[in-house]
Short mmCIF file of C-alpha atoms and ligand atoms in Angstrom, two decimals:
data_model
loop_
_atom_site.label_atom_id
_atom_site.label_comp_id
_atom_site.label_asym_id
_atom_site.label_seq_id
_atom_site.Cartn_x
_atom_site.Cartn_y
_atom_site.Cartn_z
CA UNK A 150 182.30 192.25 235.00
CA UNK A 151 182.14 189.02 232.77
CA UNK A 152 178.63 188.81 231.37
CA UNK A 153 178.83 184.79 232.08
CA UNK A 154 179.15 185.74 235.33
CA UNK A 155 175.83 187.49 235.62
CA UNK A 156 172.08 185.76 235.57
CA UNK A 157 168.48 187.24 236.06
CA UNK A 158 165.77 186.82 237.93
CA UNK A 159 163.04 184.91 236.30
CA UNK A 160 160.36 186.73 238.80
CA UNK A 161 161.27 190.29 238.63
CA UNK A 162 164.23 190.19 236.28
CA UNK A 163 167.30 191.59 238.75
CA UNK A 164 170.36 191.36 237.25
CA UNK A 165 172.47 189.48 239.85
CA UNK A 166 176.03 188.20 240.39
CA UNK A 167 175.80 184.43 239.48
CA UNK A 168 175.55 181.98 242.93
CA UNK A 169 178.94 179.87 243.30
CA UNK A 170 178.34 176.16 243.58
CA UNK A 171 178.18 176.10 247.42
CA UNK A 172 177.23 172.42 247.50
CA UNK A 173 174.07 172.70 249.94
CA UNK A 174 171.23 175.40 250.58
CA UNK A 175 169.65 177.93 247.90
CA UNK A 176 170.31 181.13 246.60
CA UNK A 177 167.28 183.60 246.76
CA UNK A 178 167.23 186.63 245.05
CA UNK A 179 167.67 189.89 247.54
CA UNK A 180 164.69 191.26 245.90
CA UNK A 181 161.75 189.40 245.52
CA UNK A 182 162.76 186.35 247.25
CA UNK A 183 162.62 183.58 244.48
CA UNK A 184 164.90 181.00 244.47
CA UNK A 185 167.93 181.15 241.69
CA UNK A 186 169.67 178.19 242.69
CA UNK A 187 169.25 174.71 244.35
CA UNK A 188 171.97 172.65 245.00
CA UNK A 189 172.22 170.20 242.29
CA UNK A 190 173.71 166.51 243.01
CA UNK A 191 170.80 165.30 245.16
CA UNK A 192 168.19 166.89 242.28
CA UNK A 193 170.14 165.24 239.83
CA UNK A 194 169.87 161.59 240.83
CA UNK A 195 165.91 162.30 241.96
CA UNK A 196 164.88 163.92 238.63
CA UNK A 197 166.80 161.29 236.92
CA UNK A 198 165.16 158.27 238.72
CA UNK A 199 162.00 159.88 238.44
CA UNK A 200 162.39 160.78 234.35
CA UNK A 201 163.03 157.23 233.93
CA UNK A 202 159.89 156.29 235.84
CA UNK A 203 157.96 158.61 234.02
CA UNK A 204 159.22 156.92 230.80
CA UNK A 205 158.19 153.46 231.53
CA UNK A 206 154.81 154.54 232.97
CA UNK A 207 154.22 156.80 229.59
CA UNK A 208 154.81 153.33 227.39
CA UNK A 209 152.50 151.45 229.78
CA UNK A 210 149.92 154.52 229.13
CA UNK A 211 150.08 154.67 225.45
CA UNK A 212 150.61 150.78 224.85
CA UNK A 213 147.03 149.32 227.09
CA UNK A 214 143.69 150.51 226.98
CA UNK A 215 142.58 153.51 228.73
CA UNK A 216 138.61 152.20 229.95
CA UNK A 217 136.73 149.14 228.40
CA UNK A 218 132.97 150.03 228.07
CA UNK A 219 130.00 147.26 227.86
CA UNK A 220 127.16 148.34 226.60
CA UNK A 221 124.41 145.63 227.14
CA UNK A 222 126.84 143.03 226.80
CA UNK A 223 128.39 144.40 223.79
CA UNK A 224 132.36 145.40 224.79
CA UNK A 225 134.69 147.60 223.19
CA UNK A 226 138.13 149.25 224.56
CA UNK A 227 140.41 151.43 223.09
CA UNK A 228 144.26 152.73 223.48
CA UNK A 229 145.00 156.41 223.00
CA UNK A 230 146.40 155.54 219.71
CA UNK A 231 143.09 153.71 218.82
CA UNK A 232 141.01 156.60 219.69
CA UNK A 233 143.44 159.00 217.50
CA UNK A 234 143.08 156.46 214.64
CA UNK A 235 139.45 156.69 214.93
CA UNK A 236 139.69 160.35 214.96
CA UNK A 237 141.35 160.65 211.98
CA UNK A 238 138.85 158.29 210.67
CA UNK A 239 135.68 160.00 211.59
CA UNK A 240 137.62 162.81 209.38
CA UNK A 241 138.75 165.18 212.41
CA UNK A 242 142.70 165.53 210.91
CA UNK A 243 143.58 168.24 212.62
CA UNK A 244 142.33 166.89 216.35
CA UNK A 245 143.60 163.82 215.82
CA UNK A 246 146.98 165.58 214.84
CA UNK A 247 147.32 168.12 218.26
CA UNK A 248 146.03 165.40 220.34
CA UNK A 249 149.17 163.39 219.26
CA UNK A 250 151.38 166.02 219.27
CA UNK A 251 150.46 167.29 222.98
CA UNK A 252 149.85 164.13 224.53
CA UNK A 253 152.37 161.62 222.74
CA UNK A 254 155.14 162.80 220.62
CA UNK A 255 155.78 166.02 223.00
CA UNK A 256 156.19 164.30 226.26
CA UNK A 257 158.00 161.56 224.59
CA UNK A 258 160.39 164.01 223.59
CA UNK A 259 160.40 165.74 226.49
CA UNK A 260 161.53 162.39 228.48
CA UNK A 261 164.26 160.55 226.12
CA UNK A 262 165.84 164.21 225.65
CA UNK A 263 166.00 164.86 229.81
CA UNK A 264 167.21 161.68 229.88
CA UNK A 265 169.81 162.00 227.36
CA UNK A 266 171.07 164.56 228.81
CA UNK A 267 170.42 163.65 232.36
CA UNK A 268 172.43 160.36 232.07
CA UNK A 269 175.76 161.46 230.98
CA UNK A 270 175.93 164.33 233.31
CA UNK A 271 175.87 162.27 236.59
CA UNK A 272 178.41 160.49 235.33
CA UNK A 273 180.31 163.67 234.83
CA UNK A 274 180.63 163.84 230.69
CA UNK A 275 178.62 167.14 228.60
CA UNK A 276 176.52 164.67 225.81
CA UNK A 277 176.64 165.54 222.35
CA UNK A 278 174.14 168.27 221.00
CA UNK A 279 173.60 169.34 224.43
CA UNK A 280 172.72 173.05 224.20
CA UNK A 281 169.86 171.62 221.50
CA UNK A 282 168.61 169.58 223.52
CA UNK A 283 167.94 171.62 226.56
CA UNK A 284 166.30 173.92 224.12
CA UNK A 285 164.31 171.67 222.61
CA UNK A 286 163.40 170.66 226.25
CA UNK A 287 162.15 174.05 226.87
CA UNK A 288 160.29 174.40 223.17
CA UNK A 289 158.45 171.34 223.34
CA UNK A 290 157.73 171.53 227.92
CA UNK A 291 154.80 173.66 227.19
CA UNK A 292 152.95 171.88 224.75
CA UNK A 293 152.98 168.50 226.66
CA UNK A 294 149.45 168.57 227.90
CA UNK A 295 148.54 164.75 229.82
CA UNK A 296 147.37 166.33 232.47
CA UNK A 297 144.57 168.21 230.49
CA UNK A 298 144.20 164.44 228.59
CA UNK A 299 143.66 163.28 231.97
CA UNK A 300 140.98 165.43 232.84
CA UNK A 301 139.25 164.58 229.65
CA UNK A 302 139.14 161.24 229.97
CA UNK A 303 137.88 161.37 233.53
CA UNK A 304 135.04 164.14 232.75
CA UNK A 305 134.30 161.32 229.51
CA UNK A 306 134.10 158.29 232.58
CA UNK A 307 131.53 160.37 234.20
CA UNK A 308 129.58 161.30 231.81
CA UNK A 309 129.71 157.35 229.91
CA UNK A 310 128.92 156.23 233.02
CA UNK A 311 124.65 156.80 232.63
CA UNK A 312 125.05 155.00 229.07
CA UNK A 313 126.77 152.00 229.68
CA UNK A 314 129.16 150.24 232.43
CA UNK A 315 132.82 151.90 232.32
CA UNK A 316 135.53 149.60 233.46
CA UNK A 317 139.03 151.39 234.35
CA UNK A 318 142.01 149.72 232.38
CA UNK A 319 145.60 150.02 233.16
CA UNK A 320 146.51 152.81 230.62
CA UNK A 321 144.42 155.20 232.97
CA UNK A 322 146.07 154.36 236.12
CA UNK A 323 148.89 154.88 234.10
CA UNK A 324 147.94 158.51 232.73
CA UNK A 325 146.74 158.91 236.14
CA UNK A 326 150.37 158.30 238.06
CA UNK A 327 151.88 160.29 234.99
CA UNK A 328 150.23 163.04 235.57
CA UNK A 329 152.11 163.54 239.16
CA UNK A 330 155.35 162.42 237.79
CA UNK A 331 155.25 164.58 235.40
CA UNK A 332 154.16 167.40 237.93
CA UNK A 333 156.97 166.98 239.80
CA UNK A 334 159.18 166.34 236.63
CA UNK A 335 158.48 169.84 235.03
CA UNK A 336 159.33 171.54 238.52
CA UNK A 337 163.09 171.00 237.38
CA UNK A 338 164.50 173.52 235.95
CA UNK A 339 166.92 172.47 232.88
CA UNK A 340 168.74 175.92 233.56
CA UNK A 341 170.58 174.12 237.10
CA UNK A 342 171.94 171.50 233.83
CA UNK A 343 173.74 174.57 232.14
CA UNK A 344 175.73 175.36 235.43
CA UNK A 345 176.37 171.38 235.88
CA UNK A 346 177.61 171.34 231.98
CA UNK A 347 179.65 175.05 232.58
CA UNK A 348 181.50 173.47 235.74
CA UNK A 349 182.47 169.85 233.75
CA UNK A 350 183.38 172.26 230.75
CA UNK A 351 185.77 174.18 232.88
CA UNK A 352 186.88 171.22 234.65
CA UNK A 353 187.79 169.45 231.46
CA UNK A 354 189.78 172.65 229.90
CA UNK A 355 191.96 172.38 232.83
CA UNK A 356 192.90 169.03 232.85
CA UNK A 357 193.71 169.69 229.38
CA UNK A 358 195.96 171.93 230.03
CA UNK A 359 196.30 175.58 229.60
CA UNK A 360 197.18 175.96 225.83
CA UNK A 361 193.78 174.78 224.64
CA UNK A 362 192.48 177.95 223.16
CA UNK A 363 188.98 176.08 222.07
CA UNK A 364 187.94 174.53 225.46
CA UNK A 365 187.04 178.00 227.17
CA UNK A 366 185.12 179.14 224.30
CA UNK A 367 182.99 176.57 223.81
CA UNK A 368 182.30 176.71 228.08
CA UNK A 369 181.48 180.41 227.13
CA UNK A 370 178.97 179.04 223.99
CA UNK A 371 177.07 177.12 226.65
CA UNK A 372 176.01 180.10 228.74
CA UNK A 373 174.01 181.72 225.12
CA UNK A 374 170.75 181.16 225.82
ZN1 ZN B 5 163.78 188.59 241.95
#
């Protein structure tokens, strides 16, 4: 049997015969029940709508200020980028440096490469790079960490809130709505893009014709993961 043909479990690791694109319902494994495949036209258009929102709404988050805070009269706000600055500032390199990291330059990544590849595929074309970029989708997805940001800052607003009178900016609303999207972003799995990219592969080498000796190996390249 053709090893490309083959694909594990992630939940208990049985070796199984690959699903064929059916169009609608899921594929389960016979073992333990989890699901190997989802149909993927209708995820495709959701998760790319939705990594798109999930883009603007990061920019809105990192470009306004997170909470203003008055302090007998006296007011002073700050952007997640201000508060990094003053990190580094007060000295603390090395915070300053994984709070960037895990809260801005990760999930930026994480976004513009989705969407980059995301794109092209519904319009049918495999983008440049593209087995790089789904694995530097899945090196960088675990280190994106605004949810545990957004838990800081709101464990911060309660505790501020006996020194001086916290006033909600946009930013947090912002980190606040990201934290869902990006809930609901991370549920995708980049793996359903490999089987989108190995049909369009295949697809292409045919319309080439049959004498193009290059055009099924590189569709085989795509399945090393
Ligand atoms: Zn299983």
């Amino acid at each position: 049997m053709n090893r490309n043909e083959l694909i594990a479990c992630h939940d208990c690791d049985a070796l199984l015969q690959k699903p064929r694109h059916s169009g609608k319902g899921s594929a389960r494994c016979p073992r333990c029940g989890a699901v190997l495949h989802r149909p993927s036209a209708v995820q495709l258009e959701r998760i790319t709508a939705l990594t798109l929102a999930s883009l603007f709404t990061f920019l809105i988050a990192q470009a306004f200020p997170i909470v203003e805070l008055d302090l007998n009269g006296v007011t002073s706000q700050t952007t997640l980028i201000g508060a990094l600055i003053a990190l580094w500032n007060e000295g603390m390199e090395l915070v300053a440096i994984a709070v960037f990291c895990s809260t801005f330059l990760f999930p930026l990544i994480e976004l513009t490469a989705l969407l980059y590849v995301l794109v092209p595929i519904r319009v049918g074309v495999v983008p440049a790079g593209f087995n790089l970029v789904l694995r530097a989708i899945q090196f960088v997805r675990p280190w994106g960490m605004i949810e545990v940001l957004m838990l800081g800052i709101l464990v911060t607003i309660v505790k501020m809130t006996s020194l001086a009178r916290v006033i909600p900016e946009a930013a947090l609303f912002a980190f606040g709505a990201l934290t869902l999207m990006l809930a609901v972003v991370v549920m995708f799995d980049p793996r359903a893009l490999w089987d989108i990219a190995d049909t369009l592969l295949a697809r292409q080498a045919r319309a080439a014709g049959p004498r193009q000796p290059g055009a099924r190996a590189s569709n085989g390249s795509t399945q090393a993961r």
